C-alpha atoms as one frame of an Amber mdcrd trajectory, in Angstrom:
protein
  -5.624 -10.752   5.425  -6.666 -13.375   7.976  -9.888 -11.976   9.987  -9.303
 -12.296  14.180 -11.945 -13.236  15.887 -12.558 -11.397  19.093 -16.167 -12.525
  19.327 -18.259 -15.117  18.257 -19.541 -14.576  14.728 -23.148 -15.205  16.210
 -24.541 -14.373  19.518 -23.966 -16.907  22.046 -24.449 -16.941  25.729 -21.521
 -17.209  27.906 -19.152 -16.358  25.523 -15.832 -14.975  26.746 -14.967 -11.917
  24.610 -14.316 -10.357  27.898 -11.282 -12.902  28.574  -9.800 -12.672  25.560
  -6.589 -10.706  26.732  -5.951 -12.680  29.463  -6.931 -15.878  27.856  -4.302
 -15.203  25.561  -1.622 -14.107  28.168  -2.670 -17.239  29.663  -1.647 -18.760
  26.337   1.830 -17.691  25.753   3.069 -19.111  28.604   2.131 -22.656  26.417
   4.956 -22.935  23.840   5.135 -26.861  25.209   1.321 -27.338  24.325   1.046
 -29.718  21.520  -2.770 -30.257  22.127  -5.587 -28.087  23.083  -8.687 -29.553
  23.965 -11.587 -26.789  24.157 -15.202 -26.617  25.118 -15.741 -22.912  23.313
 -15.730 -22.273  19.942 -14.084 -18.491  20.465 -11.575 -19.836  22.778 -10.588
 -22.523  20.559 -10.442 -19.805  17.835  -8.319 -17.606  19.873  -5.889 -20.916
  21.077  -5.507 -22.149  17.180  -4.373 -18.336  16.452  -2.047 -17.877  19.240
  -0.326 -21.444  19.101  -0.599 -21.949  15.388   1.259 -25.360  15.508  -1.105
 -27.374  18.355  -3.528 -29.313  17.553  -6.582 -27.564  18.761  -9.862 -29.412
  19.495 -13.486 -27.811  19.830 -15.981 -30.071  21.297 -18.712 -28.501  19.785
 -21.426 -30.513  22.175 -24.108 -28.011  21.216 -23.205 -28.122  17.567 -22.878
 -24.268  17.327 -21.348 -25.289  13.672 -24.837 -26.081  12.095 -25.728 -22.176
  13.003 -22.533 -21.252  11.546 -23.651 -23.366   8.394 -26.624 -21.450   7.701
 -25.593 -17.669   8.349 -26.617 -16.894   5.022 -30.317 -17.988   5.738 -30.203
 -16.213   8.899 -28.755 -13.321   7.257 -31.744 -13.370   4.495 -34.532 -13.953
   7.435 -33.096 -10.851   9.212 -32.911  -8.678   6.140 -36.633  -9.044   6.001
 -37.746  -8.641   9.466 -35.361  -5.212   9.573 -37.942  -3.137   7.374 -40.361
  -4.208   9.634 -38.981  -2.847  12.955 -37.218   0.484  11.506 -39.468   2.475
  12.497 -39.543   1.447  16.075 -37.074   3.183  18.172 -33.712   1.273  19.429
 -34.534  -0.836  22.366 -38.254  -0.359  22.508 -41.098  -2.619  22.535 -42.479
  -3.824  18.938 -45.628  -3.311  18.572 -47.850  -6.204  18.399 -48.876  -6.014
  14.870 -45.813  -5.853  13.700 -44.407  -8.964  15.932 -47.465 -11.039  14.207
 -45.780 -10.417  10.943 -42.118 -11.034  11.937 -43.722 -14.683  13.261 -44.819
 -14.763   9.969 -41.797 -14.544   8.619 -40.237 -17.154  10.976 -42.976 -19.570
  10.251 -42.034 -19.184   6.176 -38.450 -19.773   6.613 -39.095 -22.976   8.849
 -41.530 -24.312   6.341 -37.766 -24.895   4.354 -35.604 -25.280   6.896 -33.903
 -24.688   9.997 -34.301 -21.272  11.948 -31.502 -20.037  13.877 -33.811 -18.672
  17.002 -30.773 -17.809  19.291 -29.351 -15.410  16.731 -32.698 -13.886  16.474
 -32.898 -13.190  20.060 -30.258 -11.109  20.019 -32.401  -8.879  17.837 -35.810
  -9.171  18.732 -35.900 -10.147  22.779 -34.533  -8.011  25.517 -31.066  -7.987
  26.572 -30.521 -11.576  28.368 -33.659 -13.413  26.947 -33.440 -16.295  24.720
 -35.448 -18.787  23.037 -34.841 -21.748  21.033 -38.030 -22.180  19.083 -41.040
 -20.783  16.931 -42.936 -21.616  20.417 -40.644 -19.785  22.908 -40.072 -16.722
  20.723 -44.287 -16.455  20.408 -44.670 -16.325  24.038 -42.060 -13.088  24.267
 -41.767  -9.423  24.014 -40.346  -8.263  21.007 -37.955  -5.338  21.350 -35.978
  -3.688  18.831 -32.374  -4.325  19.412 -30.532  -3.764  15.753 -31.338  -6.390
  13.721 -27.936  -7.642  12.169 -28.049  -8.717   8.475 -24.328  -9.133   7.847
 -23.431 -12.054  10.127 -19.851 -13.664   8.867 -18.041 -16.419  10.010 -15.695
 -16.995   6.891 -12.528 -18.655   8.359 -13.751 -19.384  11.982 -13.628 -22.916
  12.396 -10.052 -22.968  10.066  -8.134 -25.266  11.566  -9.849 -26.783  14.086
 -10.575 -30.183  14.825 -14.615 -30.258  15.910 -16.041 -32.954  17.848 -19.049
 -32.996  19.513 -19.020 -35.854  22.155 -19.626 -36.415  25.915 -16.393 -34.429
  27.931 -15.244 -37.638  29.952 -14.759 -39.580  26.078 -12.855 -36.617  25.414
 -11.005 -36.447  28.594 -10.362 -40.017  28.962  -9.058 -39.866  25.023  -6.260
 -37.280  26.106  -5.836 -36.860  29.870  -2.668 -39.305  29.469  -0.945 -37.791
  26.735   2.336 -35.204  27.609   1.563 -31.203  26.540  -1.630 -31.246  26.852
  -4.085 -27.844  27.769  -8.093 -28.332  28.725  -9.891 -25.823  28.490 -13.152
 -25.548  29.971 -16.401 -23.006  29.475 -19.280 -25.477  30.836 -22.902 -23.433
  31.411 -22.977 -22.007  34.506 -24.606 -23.282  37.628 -27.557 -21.491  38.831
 -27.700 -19.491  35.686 -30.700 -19.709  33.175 -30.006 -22.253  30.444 -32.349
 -22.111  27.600 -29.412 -21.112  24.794 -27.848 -24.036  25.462 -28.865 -27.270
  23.977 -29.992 -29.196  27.184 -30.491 -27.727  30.836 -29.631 -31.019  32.425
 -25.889 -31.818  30.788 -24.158 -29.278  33.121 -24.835 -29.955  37.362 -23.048
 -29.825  40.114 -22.324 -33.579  40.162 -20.448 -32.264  36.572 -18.440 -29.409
  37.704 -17.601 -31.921  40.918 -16.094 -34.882  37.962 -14.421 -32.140  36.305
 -12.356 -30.594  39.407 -11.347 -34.109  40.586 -10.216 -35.200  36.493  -7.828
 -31.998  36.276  -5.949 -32.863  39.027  -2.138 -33.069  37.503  -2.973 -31.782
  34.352  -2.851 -28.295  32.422  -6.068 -26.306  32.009  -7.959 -23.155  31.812
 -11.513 -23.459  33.547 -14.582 -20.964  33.721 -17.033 -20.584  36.087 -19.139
 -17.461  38.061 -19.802 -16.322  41.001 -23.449 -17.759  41.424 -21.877 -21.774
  41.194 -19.751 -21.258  44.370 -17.859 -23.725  42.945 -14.569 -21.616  45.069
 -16.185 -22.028  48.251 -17.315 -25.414  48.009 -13.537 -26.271  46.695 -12.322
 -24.433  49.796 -14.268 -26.483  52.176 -13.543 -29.394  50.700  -9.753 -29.265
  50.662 -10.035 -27.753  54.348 -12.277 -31.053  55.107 -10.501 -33.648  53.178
  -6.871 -32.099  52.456  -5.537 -34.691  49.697  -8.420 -33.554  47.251  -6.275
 -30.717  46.752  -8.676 -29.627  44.320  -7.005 -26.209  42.284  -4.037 -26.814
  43.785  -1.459 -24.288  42.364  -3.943 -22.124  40.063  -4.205 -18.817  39.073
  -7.818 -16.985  39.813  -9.258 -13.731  37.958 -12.523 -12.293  38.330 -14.115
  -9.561  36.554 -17.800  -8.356  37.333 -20.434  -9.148  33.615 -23.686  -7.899
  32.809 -26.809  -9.732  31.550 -28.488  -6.804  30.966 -29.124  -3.249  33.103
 -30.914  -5.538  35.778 -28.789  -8.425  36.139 -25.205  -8.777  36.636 -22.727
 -11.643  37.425 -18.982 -12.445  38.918 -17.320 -14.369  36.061 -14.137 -16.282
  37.257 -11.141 -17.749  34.860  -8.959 -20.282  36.580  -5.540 -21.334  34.942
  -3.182 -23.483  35.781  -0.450 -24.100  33.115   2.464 -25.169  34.712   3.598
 -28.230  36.599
């Protein structure tokens, strides 16, 4: 039986479990999509499943498929750093002692390889913290948050079409063709960035090109509450009324959590019609 995918198969920031439902209601009002071009790897998951005959793309500019590739080595590193914190109590601090020797074990496995640190932070940082390196993950806290040993992503990528290129080649490739959906899950602005894989690819002057490129076309955007990207787009179609900028789209907004401190409004903007 083919697996669904309601989450990401690894721990990911921004991901949009949360939107799934409406994502896909979004969806099946797209039987004349022929193309789906996709900045997330779960929505492009979730658009490949639902409209099984479009060609679905995943621009995978962080290359979340080379963490994907080594699951199994993750899933060995975390099967030996679980003995270690099972006696510490869910959600608590690890003591130092035993940190040193789950470093220990990070510096063995990178002596071979790769080390997927953002999957590890899911386990060993508190809720919301990431780091991306043997250095980062040194300087932390270590809490006990579940280590997970079975990660799977058999069948994820199936069927999709993964690039990983600059979003104007991408846009510029397709934003003439007839049927086509963009969908769009950038990093958020004025939101802590260290998961992804630069904290300069995503400003304002980005979120700014993309609003004035989907003019005319079909897409499904994401953004939150901290970017103010639905003011600024207010004042600016109030100021200068042909930049009609999301003209004719749909707006939901559900309240997400960080962690029991921090909180944030997420927004999913759709327009799929002409």
């Amino acid at each position: 039986m083919k697996k669904v995918f309601k989450t990401s198969p690894l721990p990911f920031r921004g991901q949009k479990r949360y939107y799934i439902k409406r994502f896909s209601s979004v969806l099946e009002q797209c039987e004349d999509i022929t193309t789906v071009f996709g900045g997330s790897g779960l929505l492009s998951r979730v658009a490949k499943d639902k409209l099984p005959n479009a060609r679905v793309i995943y621009n995978d500019f962080d290359h979340f498929n080379k963490r994907v590739e080594m699951i199994d080595r993750t899933n060995a590193l975390c099967a030996e750093i679980a003995p270690l914190v099972k006696g510490v109590e869910d959600n608590k601090r690890i003591p130092d002692d035993i940190k040193q020797e789950c470093l220990k074990l990070m510096r063995k496995y990178e002596q071979t390889g790769a080390v997927d640190y953002i999957t590890l932070s899911a386990s060993l940082l508190f809720s919301g913290n990431w780091a991306t390196s043997y250095e980062q993950f040194a300087k932390q806290t270590f809490y006990n948050r579940a280590v997970n040993t079975h990660y799977d992503a058999a069948g994820y990528f199936d069927g999709l079409e993964i690039r990983h290129q600059d979003y104007r080649e991408l846009f510029a490739e397709f934003k003439d063709q007839e049927n086509v959906l963009f969908i769009l899950d950038p990093p958020y602005l004025q939101t802590e960035v260290t998961a992804y894989k630069s904290d300069t690819y995503w400003q304002l002057k980005d979120y700014l090109d993309v609003l004035n490129m989907l003019k005319g076309t079909k897409y499904v955007f994401f953004t939150s509450g901290k970017s103010q990207i639905i003011d600024l787009c207010k004042w600016i179609n109030t100021n200068f009324p042909n930049a009609e900028l999301l003209k004719g789209a749909e707006l939901w907004e559900q309240n997400s959590r960080v962690n029991d401190f921090n909180s944030y409004k997420d927004i999913m903007i759709a327009k799929v019609s002409a």
